[in-house]
PDB file of C-alpha atoms in Angstrom:
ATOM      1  CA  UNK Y   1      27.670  46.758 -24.521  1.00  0.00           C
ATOM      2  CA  UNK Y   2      27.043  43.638 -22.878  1.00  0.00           C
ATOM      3  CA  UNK Y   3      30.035  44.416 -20.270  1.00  0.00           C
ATOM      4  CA  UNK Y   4      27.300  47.250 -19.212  1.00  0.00           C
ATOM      5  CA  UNK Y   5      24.701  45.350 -18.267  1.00  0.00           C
ATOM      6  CA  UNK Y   6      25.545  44.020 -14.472  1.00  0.00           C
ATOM      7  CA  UNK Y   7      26.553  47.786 -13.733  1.00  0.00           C
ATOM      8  CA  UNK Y   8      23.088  48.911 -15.236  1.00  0.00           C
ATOM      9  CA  UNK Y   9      20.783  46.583 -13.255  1.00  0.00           C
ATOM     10  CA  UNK Y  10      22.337  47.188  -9.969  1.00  0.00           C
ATOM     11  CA  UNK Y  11      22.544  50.824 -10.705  1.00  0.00           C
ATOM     12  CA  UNK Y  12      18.508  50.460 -11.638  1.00  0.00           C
ATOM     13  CA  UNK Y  13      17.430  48.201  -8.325  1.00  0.00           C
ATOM     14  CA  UNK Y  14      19.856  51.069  -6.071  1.00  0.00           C
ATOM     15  CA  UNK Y  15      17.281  53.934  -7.767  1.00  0.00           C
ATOM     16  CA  UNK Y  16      14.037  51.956  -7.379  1.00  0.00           C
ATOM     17  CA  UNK Y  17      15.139  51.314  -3.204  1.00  0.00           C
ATOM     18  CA  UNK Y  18      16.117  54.595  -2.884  1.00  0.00           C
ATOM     19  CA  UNK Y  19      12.495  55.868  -4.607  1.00  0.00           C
ATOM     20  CA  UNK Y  20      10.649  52.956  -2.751  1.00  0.00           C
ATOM     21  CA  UNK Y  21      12.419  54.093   0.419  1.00  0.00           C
ATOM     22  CA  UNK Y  22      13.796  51.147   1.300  1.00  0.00           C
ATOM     23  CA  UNK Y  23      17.433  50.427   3.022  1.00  0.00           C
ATOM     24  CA  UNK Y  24      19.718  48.400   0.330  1.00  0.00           C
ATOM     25  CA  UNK Y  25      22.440  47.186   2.698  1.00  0.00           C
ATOM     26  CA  UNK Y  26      20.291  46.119   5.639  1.00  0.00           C
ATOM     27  CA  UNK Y  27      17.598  44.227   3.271  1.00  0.00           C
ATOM     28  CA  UNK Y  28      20.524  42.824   1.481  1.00  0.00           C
ATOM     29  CA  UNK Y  29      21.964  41.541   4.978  1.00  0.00           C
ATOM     30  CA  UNK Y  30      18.644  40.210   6.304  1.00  0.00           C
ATOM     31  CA  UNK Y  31      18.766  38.242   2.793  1.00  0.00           C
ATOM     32  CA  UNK Y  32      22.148  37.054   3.490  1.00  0.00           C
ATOM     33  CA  UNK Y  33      21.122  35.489   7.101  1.00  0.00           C
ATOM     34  CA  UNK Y  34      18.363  33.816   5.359  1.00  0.00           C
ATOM     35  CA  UNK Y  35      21.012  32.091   3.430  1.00  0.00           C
ATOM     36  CA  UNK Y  36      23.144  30.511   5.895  1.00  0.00           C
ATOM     37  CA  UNK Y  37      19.941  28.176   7.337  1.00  0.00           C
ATOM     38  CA  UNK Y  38      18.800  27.459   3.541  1.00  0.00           C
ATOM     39  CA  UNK Y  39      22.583  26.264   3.056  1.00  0.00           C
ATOM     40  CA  UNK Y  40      22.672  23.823   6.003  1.00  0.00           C
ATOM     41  CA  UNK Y  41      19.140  22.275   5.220  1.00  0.00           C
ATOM     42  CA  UNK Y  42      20.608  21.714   1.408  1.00  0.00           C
ATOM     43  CA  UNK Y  43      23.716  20.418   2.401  1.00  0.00           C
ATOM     44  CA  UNK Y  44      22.664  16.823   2.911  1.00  0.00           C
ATOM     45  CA  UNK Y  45      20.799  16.525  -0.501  1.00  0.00           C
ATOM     46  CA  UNK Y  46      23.229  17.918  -2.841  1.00  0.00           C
ATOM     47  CA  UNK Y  47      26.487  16.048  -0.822  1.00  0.00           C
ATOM     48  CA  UNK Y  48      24.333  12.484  -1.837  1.00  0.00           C
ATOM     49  CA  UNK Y  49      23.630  13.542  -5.597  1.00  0.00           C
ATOM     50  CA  UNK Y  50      27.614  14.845  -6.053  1.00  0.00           C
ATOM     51  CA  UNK Y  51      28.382  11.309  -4.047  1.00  0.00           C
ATOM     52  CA  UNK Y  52      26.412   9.285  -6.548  1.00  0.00           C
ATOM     53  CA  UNK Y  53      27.592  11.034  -9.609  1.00  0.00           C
ATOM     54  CA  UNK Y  54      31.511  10.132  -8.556  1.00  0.00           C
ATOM     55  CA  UNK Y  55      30.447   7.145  -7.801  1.00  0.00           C
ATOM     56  CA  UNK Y  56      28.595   5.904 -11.096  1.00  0.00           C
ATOM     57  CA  UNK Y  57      31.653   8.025 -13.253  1.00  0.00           C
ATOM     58  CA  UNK Y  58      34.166   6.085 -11.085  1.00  0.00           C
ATOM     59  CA  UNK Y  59      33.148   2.633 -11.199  1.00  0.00           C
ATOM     60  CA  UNK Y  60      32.484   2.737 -15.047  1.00  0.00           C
ATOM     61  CA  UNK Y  61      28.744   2.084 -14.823  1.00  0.00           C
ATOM     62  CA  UNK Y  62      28.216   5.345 -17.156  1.00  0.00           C
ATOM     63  CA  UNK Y  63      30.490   4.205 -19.431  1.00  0.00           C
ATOM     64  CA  UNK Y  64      28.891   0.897 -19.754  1.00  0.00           C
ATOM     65  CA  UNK Y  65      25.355   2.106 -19.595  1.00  0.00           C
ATOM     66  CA  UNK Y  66      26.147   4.454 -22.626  1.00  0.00           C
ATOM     67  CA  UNK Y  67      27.650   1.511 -24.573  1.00  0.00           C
ATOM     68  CA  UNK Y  68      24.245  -0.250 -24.036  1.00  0.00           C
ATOM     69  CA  UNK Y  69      22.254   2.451 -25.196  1.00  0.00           C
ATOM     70  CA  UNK Y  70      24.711   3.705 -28.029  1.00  0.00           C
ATOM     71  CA  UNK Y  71      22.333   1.760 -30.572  1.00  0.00           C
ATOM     72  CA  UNK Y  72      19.332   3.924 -29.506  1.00  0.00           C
ATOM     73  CA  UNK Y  73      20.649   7.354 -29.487  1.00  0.00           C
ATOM     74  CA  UNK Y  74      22.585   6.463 -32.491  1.00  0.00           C
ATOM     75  CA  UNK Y  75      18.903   5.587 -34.144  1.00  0.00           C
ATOM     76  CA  UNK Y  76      17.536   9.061 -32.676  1.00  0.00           C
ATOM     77  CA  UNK Y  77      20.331  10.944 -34.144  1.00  0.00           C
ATOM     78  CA  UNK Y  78      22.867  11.617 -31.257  1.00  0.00           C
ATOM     79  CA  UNK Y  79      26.646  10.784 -31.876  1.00  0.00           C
ATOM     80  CA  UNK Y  80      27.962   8.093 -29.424  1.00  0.00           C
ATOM     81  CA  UNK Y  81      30.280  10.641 -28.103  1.00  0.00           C
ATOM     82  CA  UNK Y  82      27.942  12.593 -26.008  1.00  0.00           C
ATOM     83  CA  UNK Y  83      25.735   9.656 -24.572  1.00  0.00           C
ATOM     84  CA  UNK Y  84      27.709  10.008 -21.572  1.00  0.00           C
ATOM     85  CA  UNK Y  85      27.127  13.865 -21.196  1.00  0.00           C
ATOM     86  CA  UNK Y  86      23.297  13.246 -22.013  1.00  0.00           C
ATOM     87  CA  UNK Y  87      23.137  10.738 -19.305  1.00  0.00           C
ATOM     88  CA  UNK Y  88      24.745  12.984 -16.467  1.00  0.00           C
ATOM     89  CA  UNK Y  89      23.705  15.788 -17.085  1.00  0.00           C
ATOM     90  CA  UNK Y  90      19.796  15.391 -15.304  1.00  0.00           C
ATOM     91  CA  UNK Y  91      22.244  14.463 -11.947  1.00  0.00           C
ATOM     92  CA  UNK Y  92      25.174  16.979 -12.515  1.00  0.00           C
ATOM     93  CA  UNK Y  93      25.914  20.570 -13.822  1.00  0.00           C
ATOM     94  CA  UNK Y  94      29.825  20.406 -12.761  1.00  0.00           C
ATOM     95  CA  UNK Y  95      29.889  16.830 -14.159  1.00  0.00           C
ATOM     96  CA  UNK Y  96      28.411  17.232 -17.159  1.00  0.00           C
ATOM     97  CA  UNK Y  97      30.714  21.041 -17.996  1.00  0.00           C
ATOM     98  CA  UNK Y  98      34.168  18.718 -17.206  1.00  0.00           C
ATOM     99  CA  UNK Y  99      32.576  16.620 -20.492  1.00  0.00           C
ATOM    100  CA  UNK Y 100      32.030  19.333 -22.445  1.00  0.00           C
ATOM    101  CA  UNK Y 101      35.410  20.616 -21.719  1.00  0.00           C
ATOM    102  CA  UNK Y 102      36.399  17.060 -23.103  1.00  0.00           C
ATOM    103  CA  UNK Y 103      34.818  17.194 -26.339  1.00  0.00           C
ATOM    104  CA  UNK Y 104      35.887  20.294 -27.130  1.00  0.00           C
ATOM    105  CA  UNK Y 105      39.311  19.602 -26.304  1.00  0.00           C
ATOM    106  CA  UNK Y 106      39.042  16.423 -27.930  1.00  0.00           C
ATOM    107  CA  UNK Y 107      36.963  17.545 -31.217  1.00  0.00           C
ATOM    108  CA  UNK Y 108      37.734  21.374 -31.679  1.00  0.00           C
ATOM    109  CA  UNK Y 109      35.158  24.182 -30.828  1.00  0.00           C
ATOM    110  CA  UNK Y 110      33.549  24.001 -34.010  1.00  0.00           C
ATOM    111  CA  UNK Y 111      33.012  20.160 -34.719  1.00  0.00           C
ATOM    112  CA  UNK Y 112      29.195  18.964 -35.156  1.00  0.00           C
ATOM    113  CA  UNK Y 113      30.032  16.748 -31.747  1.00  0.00           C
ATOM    114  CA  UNK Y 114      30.667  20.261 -29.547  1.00  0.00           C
ATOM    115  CA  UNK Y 115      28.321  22.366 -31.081  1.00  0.00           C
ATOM    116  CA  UNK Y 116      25.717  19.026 -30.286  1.00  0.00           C
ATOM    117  CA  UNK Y 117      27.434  18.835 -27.204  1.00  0.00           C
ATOM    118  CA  UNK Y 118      27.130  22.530 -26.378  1.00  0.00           C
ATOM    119  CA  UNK Y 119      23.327  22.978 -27.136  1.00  0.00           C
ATOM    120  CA  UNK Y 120      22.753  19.913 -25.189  1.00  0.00           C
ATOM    121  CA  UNK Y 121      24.191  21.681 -21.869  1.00  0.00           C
ATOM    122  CA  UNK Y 122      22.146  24.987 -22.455  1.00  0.00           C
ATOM    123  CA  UNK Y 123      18.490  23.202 -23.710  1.00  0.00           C
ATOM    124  CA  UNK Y 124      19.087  20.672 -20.167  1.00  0.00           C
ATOM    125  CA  UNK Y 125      18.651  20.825 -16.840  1.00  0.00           C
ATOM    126  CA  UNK Y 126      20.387  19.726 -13.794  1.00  0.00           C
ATOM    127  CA  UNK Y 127      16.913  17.836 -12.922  1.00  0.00           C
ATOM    128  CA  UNK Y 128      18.115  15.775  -9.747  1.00  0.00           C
ATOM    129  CA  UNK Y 129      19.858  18.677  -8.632  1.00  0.00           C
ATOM    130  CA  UNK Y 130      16.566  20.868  -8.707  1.00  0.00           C
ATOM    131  CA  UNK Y 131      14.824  18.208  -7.399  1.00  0.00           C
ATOM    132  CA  UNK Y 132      16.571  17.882  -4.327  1.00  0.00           C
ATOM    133  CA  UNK Y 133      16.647  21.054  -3.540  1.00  0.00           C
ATOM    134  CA  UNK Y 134      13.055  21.645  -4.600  1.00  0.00           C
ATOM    135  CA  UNK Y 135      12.240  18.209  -1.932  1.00  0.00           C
ATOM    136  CA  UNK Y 136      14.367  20.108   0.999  1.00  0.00           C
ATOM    137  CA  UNK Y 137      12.546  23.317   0.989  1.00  0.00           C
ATOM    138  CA  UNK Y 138       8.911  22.349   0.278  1.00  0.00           C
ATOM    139  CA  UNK Y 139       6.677  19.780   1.645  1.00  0.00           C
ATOM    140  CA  UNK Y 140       5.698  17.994  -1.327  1.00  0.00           C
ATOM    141  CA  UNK Y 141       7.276  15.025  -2.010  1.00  0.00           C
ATOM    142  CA  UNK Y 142       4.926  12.712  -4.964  1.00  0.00           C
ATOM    143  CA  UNK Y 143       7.134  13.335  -7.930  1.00  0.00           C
ATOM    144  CA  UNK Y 144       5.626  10.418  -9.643  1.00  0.00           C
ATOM    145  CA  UNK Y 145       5.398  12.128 -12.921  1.00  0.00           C
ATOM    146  CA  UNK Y 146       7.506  15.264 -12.472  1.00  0.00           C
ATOM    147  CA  UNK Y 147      11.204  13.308 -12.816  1.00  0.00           C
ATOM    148  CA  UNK Y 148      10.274  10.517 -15.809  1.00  0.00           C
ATOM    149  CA  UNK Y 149       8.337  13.348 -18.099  1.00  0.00           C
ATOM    150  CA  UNK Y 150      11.497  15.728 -17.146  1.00  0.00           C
ATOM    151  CA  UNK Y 151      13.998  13.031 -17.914  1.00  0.00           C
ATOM    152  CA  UNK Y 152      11.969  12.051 -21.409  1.00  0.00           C
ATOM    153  CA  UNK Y 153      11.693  15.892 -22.349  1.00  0.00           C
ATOM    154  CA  UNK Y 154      15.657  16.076 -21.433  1.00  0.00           C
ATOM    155  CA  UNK Y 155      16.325  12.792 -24.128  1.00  0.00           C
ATOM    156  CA  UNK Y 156      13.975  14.717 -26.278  1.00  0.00           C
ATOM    157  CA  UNK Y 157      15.954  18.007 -26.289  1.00  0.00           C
ATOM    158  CA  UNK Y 158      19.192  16.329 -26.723  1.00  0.00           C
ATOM    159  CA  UNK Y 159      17.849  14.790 -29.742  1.00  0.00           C
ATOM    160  CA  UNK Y 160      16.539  17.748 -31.206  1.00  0.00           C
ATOM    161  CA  UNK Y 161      19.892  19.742 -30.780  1.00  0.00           C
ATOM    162  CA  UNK Y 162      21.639  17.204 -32.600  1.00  0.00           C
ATOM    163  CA  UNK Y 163      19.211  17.400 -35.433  1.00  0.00           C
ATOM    164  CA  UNK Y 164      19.308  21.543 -35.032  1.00  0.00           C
ATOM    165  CA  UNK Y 165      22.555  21.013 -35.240  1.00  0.00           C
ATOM    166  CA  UNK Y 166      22.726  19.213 -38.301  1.00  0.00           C
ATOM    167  CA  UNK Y 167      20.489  21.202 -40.236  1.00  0.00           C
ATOM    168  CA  UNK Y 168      22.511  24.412 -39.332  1.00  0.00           C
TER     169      UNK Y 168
END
């Protein structure tokens, strides 16, 4: 059923042009354009965050920083394993899915550690990420309180996974 769904939906928004009179291709075109400008203007923003994720990853500073704070998240219930994924995963979504594809390689699909480490990726966000491109395409730019309350509520989900996780 599911392999219907795509096939549906487009066959759905191609009936609701056609009855609202509107031209598919040449909307979908005049979308397209629109793209190529809102790629260039992102361009700068998400080149730094990838930069700065290789960077931290390569010089070991995640590794160390997840040692330091092992005796926290141990405390709060997440296994040392996956402070590392819990950490990069606010700056990176292709970072943090190469970890996953560790600990599943390294722990088996159905361990406690992937299952943690697999709720962890779907109840987070790639909050730097969003940011960035959030910061390029609007004018606001006080995020005072957006990033530390999304970061906290980010710790906070990856603590209650690993207790969902648990329970189940």
């Amino acid at each position: 059923m599911s392999a219907y769904i795509i096939p549906i939906i487009f066959i759905a928004l191609f009936c609701y042009s056609k009855y609202k009179k509107v031209n598919t291709y040449d909307t979908f075109v005049r979308g397209a354009k629109k793209a190529i400008p809102l790629v260039v203007d992102i361009f700068p923003y998400i080149a730094t965050i990838m930069i700065a994720v290789a960077l931290l990853r390569a010089s070991g500073i995640t590794s160390l920083l997840a040692q330091a704070l092992s005796p926290v998240f141990n405390f709060l219930g997440v296994p040392t394993q996956l402070i590392e994924l819990v950490l990069l995963r606010p700056f990176t979504g292709s970072g943090s899915f190469a970890l996953l594809n560790d600990v599943l390689v390294t722990y088996g699909a159905d361990s406690y550690i992937s299952r943690c480490a697999c709720v962890i990726l779907g109840c987070s966000e790639t909050i730097f990420y969003v940011t960035t491109v959030y910061i390029s395409q609007t004018k606001v730019r006080k995020l005072l309180y957006a990033i530390p309350i999304a970061l906290i509520c980010a710790v906070f989900g990856a603590v209650i996974a690993c207790l969902l996780c648990k329970v189940m």
